[in-house]
PDB file of C-alpha atoms and ligand atoms in Angstrom:
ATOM      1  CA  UNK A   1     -20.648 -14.315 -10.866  1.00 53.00           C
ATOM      2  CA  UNK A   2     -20.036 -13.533  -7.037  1.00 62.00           C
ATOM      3  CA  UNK A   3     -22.687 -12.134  -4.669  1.00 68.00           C
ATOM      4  CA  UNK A   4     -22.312  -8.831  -3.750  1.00 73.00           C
ATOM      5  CA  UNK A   5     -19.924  -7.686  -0.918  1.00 67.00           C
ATOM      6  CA  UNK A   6     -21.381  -6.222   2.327  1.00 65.00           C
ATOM      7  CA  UNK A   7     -21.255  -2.335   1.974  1.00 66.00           C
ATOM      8  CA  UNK A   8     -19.200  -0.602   4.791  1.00 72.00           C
ATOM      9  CA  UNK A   9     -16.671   1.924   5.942  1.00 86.00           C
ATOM     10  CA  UNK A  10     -15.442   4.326   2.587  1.00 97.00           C
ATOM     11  CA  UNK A  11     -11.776   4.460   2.160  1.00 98.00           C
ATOM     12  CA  UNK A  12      -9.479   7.040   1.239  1.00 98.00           C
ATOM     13  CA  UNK A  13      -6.351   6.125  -1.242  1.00 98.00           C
ATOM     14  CA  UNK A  14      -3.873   8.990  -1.736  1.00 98.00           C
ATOM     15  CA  UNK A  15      -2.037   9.120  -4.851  1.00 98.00           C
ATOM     16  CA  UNK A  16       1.570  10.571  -4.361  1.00 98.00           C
ATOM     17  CA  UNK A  17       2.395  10.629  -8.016  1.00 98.00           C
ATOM     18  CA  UNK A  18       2.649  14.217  -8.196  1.00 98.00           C
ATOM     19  CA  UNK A  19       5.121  14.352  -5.566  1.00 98.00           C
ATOM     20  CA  UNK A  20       7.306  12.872  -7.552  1.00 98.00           C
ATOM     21  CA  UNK A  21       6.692  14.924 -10.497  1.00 97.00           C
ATOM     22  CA  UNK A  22       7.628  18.028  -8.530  1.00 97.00           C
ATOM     23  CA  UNK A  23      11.015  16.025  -7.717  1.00 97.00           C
ATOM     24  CA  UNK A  24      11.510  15.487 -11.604  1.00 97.00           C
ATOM     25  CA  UNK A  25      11.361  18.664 -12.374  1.00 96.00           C
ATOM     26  CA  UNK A  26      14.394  19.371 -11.195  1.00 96.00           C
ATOM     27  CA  UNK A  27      15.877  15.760 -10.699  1.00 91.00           C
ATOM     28  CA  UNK A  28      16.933  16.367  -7.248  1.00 95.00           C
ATOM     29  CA  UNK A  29      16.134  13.581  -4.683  1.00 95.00           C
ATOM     30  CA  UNK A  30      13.241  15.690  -2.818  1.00 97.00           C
ATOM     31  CA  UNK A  31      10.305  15.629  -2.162  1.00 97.00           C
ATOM     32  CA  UNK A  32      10.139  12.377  -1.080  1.00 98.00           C
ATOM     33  CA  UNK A  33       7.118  10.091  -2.376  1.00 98.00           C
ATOM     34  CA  UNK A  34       7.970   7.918   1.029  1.00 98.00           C
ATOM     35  CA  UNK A  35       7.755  10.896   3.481  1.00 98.00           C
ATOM     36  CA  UNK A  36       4.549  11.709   1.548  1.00 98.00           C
ATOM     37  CA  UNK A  37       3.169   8.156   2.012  1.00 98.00           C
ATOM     38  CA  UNK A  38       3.858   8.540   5.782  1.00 97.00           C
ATOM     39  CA  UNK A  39       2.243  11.612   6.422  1.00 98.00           C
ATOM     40  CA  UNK A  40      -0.736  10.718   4.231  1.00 98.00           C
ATOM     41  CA  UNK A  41      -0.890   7.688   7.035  1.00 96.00           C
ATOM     42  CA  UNK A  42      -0.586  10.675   9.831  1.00 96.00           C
ATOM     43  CA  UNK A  43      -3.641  12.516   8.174  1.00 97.00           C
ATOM     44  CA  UNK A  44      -6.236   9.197   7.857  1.00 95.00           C
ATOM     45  CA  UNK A  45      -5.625   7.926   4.502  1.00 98.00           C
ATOM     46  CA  UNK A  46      -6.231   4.569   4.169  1.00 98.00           C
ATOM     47  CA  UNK A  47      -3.778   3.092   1.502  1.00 98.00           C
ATOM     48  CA  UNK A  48      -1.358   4.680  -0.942  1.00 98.00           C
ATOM     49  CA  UNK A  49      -1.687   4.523  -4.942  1.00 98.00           C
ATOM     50  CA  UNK A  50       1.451   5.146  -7.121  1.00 98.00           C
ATOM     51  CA  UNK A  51       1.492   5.119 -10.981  1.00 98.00           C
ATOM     52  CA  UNK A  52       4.836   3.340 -12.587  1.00 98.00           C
ATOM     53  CA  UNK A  53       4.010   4.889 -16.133  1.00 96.00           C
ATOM     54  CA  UNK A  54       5.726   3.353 -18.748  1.00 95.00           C
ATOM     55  CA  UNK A  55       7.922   6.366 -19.477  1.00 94.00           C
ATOM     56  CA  UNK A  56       8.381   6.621 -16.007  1.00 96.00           C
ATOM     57  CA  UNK A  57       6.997  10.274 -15.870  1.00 94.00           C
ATOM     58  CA  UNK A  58       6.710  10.333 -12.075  1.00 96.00           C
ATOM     59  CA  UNK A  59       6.878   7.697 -10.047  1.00 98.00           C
ATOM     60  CA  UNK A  60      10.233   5.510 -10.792  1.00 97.00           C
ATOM     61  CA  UNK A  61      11.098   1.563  -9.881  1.00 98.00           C
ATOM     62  CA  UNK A  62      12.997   2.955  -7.187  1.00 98.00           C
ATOM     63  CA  UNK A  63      10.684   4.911  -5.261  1.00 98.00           C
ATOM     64  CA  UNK A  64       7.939   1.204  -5.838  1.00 98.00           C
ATOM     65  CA  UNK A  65      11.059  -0.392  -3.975  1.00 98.00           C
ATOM     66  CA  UNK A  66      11.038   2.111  -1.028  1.00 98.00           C
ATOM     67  CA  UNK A  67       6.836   2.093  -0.537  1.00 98.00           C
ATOM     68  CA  UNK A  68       6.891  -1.235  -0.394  1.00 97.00           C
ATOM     69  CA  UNK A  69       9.611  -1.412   2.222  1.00 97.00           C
ATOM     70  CA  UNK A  70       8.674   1.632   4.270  1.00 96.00           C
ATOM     71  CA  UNK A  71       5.106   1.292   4.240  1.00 96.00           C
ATOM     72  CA  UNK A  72       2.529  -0.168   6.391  1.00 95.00           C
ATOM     73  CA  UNK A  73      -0.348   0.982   4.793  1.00 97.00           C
ATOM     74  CA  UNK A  74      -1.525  -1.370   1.829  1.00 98.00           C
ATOM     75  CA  UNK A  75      -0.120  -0.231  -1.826  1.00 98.00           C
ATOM     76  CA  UNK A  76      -2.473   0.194  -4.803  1.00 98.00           C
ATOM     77  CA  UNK A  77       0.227  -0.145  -7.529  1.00 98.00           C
ATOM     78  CA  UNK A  78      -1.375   1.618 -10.617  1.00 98.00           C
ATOM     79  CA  UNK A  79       0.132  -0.050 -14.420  1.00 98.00           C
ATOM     80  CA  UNK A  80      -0.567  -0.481 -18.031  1.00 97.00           C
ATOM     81  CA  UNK A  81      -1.258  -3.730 -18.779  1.00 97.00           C
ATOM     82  CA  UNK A  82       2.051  -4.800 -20.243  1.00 97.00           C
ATOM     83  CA  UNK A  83       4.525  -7.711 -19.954  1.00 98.00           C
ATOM     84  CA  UNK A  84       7.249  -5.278 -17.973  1.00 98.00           C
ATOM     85  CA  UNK A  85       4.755  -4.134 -15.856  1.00 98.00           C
ATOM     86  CA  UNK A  86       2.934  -7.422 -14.800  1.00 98.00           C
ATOM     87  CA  UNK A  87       7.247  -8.879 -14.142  1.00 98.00           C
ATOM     88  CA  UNK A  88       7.547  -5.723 -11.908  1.00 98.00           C
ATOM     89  CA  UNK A  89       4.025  -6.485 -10.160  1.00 98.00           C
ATOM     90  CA  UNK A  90       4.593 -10.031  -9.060  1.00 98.00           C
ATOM     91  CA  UNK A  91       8.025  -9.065  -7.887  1.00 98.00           C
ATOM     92  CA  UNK A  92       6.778  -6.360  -5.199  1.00 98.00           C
ATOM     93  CA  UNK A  93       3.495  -8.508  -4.855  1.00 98.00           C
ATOM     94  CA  UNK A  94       1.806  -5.565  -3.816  1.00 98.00           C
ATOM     95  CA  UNK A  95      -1.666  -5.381  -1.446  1.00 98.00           C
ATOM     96  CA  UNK A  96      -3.813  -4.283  -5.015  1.00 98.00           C
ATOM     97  CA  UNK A  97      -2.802  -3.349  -8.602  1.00 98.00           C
ATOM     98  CA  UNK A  98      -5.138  -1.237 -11.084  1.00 98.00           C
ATOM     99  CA  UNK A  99      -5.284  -1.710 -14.518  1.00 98.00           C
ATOM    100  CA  UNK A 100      -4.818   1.354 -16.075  1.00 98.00           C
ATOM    101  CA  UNK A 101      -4.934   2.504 -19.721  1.00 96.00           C
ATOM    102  CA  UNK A 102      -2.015   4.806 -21.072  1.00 94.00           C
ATOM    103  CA  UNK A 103      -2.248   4.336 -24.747  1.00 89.00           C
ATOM    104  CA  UNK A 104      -4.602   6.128 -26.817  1.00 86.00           C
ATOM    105  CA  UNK A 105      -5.869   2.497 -28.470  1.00 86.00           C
ATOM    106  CA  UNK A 106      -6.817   0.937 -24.713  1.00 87.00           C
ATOM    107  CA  UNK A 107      -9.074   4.064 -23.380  1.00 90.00           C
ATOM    108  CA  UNK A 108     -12.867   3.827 -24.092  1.00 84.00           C
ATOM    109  CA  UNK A 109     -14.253   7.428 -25.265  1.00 80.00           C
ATOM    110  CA  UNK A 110     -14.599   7.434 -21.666  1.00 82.00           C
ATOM    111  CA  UNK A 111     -11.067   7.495 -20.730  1.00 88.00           C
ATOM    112  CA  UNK A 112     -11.493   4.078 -18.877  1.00 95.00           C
ATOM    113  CA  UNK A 113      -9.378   0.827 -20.215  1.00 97.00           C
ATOM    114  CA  UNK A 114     -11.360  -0.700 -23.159  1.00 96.00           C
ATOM    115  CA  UNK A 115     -12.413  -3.909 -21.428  1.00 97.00           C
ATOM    116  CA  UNK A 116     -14.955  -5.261 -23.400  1.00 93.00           C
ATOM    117  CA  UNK A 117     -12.824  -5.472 -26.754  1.00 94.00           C
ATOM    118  CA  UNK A 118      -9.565  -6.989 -24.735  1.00 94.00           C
ATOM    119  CA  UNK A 119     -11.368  -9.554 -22.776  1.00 97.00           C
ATOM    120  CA  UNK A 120      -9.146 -12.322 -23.160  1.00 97.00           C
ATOM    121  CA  UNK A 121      -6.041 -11.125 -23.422  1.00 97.00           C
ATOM    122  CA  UNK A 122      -6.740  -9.220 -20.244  1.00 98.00           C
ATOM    123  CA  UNK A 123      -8.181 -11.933 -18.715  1.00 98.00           C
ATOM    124  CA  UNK A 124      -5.083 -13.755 -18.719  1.00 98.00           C
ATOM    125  CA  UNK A 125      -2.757 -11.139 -18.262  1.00 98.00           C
ATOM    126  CA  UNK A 126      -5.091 -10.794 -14.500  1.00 98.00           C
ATOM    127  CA  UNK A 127      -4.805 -14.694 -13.825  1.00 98.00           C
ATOM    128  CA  UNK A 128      -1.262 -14.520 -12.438  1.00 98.00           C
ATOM    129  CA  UNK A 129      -1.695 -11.437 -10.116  1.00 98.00           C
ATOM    130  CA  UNK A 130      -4.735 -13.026  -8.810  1.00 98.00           C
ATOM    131  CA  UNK A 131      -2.320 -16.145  -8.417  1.00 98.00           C
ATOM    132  CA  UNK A 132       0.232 -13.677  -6.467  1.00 98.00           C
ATOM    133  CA  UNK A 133      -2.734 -12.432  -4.152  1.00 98.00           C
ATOM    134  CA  UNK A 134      -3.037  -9.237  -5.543  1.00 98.00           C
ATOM    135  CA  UNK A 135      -6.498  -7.725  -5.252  1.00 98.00           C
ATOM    136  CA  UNK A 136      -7.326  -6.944  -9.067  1.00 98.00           C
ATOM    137  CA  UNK A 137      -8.857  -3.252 -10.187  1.00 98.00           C
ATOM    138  CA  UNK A 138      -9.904  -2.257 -13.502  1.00 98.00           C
ATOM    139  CA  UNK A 139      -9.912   1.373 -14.028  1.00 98.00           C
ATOM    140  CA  UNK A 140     -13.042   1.661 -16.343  1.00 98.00           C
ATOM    141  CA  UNK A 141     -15.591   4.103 -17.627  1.00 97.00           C
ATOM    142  CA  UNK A 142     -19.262   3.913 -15.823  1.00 97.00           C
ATOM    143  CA  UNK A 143     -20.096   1.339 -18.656  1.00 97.00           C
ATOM    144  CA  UNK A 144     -22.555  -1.093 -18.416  1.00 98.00           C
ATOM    145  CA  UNK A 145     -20.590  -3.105 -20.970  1.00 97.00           C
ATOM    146  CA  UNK A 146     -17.482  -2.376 -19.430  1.00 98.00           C
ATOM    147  CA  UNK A 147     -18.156  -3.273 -16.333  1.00 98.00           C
ATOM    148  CA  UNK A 148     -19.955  -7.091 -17.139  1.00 98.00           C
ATOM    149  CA  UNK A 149     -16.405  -7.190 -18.797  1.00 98.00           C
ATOM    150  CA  UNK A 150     -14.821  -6.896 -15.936  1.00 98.00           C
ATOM    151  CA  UNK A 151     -16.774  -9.042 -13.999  1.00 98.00           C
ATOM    152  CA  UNK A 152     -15.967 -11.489 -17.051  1.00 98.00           C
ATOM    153  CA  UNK A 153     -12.513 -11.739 -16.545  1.00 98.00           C
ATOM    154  CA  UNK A 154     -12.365 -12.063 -13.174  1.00 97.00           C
ATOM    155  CA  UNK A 155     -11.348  -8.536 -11.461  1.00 98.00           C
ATOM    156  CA  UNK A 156     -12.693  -8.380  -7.729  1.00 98.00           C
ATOM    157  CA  UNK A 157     -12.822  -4.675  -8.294  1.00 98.00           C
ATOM    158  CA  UNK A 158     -13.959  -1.617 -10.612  1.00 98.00           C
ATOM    159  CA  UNK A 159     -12.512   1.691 -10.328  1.00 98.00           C
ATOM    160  CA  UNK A 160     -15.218   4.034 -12.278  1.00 98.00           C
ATOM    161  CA  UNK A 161     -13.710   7.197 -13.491  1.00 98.00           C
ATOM    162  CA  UNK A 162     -14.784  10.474 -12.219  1.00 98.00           C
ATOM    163  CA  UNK A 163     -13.332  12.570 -14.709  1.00 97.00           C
ATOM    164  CA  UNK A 164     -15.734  13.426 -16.786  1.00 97.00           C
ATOM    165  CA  UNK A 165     -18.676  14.024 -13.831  1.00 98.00           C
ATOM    166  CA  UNK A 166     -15.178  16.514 -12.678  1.00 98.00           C
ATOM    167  CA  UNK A 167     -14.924  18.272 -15.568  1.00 97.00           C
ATOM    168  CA  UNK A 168     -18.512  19.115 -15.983  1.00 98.00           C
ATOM    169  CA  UNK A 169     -18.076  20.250 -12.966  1.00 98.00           C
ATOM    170  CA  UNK A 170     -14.580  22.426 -13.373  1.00 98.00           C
ATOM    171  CA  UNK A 171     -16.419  24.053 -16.833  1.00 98.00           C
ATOM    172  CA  UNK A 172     -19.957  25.296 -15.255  1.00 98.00           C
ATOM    173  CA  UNK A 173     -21.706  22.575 -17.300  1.00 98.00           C
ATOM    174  CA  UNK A 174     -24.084  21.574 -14.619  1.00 98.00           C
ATOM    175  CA  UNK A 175     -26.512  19.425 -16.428  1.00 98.00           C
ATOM    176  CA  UNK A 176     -23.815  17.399 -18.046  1.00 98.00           C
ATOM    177  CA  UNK A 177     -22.387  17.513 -14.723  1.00 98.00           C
ATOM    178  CA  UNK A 178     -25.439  15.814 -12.666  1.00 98.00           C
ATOM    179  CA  UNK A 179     -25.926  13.151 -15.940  1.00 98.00           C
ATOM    180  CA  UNK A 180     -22.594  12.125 -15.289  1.00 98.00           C
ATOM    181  CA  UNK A 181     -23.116  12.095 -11.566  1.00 98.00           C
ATOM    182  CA  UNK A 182     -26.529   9.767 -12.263  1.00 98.00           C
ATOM    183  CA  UNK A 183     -24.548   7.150 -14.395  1.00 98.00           C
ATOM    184  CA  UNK A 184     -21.872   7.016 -11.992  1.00 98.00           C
ATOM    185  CA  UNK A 185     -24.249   6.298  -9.326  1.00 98.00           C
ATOM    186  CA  UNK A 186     -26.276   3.874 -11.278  1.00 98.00           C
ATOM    187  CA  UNK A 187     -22.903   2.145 -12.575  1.00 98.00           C
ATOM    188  CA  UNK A 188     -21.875   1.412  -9.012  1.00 98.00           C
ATOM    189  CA  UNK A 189     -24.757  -0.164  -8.229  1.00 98.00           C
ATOM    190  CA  UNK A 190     -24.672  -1.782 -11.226  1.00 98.00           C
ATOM    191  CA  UNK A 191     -20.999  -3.509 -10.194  1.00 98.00           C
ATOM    192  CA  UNK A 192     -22.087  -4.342  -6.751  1.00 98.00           C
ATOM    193  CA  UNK A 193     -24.749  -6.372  -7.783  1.00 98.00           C
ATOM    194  CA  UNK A 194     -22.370  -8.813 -10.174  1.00 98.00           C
ATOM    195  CA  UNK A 195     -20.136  -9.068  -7.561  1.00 98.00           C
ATOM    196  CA  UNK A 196     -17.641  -6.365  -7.967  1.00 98.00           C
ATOM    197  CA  UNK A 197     -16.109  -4.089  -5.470  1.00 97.00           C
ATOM    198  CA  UNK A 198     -16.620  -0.340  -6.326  1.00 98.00           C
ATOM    199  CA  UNK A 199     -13.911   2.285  -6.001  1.00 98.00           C
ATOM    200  CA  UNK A 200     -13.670   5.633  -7.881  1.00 98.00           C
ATOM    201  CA  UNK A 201     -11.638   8.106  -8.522  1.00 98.00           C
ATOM    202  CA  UNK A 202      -9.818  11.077 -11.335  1.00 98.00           C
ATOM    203  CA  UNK A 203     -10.071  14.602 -11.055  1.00 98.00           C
ATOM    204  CA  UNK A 204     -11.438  14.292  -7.445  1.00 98.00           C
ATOM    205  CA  UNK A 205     -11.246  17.819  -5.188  1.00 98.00           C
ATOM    206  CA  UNK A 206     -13.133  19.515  -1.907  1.00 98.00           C
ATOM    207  CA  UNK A 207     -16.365  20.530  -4.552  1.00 98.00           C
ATOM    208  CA  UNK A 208     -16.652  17.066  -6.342  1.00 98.00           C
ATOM    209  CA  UNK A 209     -15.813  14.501  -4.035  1.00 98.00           C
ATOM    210  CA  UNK A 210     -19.132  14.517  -1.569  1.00 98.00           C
ATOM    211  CA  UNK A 211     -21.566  13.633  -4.239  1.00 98.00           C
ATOM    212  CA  UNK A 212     -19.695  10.506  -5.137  1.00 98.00           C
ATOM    213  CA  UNK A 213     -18.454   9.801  -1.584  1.00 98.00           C
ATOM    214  CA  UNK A 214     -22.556   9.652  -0.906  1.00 97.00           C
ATOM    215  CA  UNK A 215     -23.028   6.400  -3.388  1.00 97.00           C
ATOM    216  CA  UNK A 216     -23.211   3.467  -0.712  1.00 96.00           C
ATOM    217  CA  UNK A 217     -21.412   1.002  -2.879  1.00 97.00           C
ATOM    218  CA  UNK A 218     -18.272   2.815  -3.418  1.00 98.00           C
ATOM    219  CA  UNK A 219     -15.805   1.309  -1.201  1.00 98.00           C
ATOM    220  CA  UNK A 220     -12.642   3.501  -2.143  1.00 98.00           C
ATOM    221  CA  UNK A 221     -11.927   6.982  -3.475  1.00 98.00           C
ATOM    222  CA  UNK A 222      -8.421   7.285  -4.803  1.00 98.00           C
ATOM    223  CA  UNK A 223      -7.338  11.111  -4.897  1.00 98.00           C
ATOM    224  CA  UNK A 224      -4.079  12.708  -5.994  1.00 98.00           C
ATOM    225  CA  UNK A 225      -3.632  15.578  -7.952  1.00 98.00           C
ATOM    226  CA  UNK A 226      -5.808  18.435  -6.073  1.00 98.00           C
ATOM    227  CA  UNK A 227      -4.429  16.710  -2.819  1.00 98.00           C
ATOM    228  CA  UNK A 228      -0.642  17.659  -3.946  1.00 98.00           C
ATOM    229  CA  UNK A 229      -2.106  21.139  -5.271  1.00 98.00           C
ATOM    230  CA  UNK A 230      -3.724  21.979  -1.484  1.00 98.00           C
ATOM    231  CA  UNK A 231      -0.790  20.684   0.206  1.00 98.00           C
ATOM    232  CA  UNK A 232       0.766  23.958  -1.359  1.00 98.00           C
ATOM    233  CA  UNK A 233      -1.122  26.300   0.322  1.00 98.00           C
ATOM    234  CA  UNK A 234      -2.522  24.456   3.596  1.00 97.00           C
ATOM    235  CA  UNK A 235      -0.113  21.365   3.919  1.00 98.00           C
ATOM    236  CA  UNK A 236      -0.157  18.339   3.146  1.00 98.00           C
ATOM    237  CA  UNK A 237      -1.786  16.586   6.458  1.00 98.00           C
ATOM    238  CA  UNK A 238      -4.761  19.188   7.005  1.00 98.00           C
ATOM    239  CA  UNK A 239      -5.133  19.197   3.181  1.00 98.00           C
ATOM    240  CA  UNK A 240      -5.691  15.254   3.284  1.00 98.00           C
ATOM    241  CA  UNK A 241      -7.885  15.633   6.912  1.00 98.00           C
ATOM    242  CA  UNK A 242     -10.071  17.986   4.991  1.00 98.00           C
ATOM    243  CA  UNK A 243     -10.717  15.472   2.218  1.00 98.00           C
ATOM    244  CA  UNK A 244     -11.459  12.390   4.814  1.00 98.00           C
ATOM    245  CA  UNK A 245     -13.593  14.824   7.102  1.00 97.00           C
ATOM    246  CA  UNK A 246     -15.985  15.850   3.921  1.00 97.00           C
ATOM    247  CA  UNK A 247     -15.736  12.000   2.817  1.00 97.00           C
ATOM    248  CA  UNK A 248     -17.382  10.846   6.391  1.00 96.00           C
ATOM    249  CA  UNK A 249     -19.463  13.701   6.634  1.00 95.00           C
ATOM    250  CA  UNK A 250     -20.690  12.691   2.951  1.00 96.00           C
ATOM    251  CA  UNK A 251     -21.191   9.104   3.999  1.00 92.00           C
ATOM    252  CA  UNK A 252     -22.776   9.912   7.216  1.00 88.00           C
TER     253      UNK A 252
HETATM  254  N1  PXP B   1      -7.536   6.503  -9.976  1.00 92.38           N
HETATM  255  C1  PXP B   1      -6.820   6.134 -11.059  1.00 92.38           C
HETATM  256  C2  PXP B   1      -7.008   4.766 -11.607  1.00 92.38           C
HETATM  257  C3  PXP B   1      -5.884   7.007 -11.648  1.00 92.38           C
HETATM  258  O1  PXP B   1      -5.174   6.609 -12.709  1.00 92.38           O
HETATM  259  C4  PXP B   1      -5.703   8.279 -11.072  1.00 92.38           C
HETATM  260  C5  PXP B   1      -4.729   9.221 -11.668  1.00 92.38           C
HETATM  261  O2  PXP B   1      -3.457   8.716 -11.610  1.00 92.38           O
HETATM  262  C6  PXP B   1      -6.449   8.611  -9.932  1.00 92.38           C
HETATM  263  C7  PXP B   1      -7.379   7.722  -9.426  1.00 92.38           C
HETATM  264  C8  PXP B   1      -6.259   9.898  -9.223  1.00 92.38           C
HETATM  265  O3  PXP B   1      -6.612  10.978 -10.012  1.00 92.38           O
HETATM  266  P1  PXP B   1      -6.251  12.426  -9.536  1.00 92.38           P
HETATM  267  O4  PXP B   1      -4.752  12.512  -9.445  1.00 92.38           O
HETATM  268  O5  PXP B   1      -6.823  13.295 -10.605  1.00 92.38           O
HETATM  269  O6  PXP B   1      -6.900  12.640  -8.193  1.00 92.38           O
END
């Protein structure tokens, strides 16, 4: 296993998935994911996430074709681990791809991907985007045994899932709510000392996000849905500056 990697500056991934969801709905050709990407770059983000999901809910191939043309910012290409996905992945070769689970059988209880049970078959479906240069995440509970699992197969990061410590949150249950908060903070420091690079992120808004943005070994928040949800009411540039400014104020 690696040493651990030097702690530093916390980034800010913006998911635009929902973006193109509101385009779905009505199948029209706006709003753009793209002009979303740019104006996340305007407002501090550091990299983009999209989600291809297998039924191609939101995002489409299409709109993976345009980031990776228009962008400058690196892409965190979110997919199941299957064989269509991994083709489309080492076609765009994008900056990072997450493992993500979407089928009932690959989540933990947790919601995370079920590492620990799939270890080699997902160790060699990683080998080849590693091979590409993609930087490899595994979206996984705050597991202990999840994340050695991970470190097992050779992922240079761990994304730990926030949702439950959200919903906790979201539902009044405060106790729950700071037990979650204690494994997740435990958990990262757990992955940074096999090796792993710590990111987080589901369910993340203005109330939640400090608290995690505070743990020293988490590298990367990626944030979507309450992102698209502000932009609503305040825009979608002040609603991402108000995110960054309570993630440095967090960290500082
Ligand atoms: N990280 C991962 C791995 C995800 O799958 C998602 C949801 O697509 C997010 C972060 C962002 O979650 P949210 O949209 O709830 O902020």
């Amino acid at each position: 296993m690696s040493t651990p990697a030097p702690l530093g500056k916390l980034r800010l991934g913006v998911n635009i998935d929902h973006v193109a969801t509101v385009r779905n709905a009505r199948g029209s050709a706006y709003p753009d994911p793209v002009r979303a990407a740019k104006l996340a770059e305007e407002a501090g983000a550091d990299g983009i996430t999209a989600h291809l999901r297998e039924d191609r809910r939101h995002i489409s191939d299409a709109d993976i074709e345009a980031l990776m043309e228009a962008l400058t910012l690196p892409l965190n290409f979110e997919m199941a681990a299957t064989d269509e996905m991994l083709a489309i992945a080492l076609r765009h070769k994008p900056h990072a791809v997450c493992i993500v689970p979407e089928r009932r059988e690959e989540r933990t209880t947790e919601g995370g991907l079920e590492v620990a049970r799939e270890e080699n078959r997902l160790a060699h479906f990683i080998a080849p985007l590693r091979d590409a240069g993609c930087r490899v995440s595994i979206f996984i509970a705050a597991d202990a045994a999840q994340i050695e699992a991970a470190a097992r197969i050779g992922a240079a990061v761990v994304e730990l899932h926030t949702g439950a410590y959200c919903d906790a949150h979201a539902e009044g249950r405060l106790k729950e709510r700071d037990a979650e908060l204690e494994r997740l903070r435990e958990m990262s420091s757990f992955a940074h000392s096999l090796g792993l690079e710590v990111h987080a992120g589901h369910g993340l808004t203005y109330d939640t996000v400090s608290r995690v943005a505070a743990f020293p070994e988490v590298m990367e928040l990626n944030i979507g849905h309450f992102l698209i949800g502000e932009a609503i009411f305040r825009g979608l540039v002040p609603a991402i500056e108000e995110m960054r400014r309570l993630m440095d104020e967090a960290r500082a």
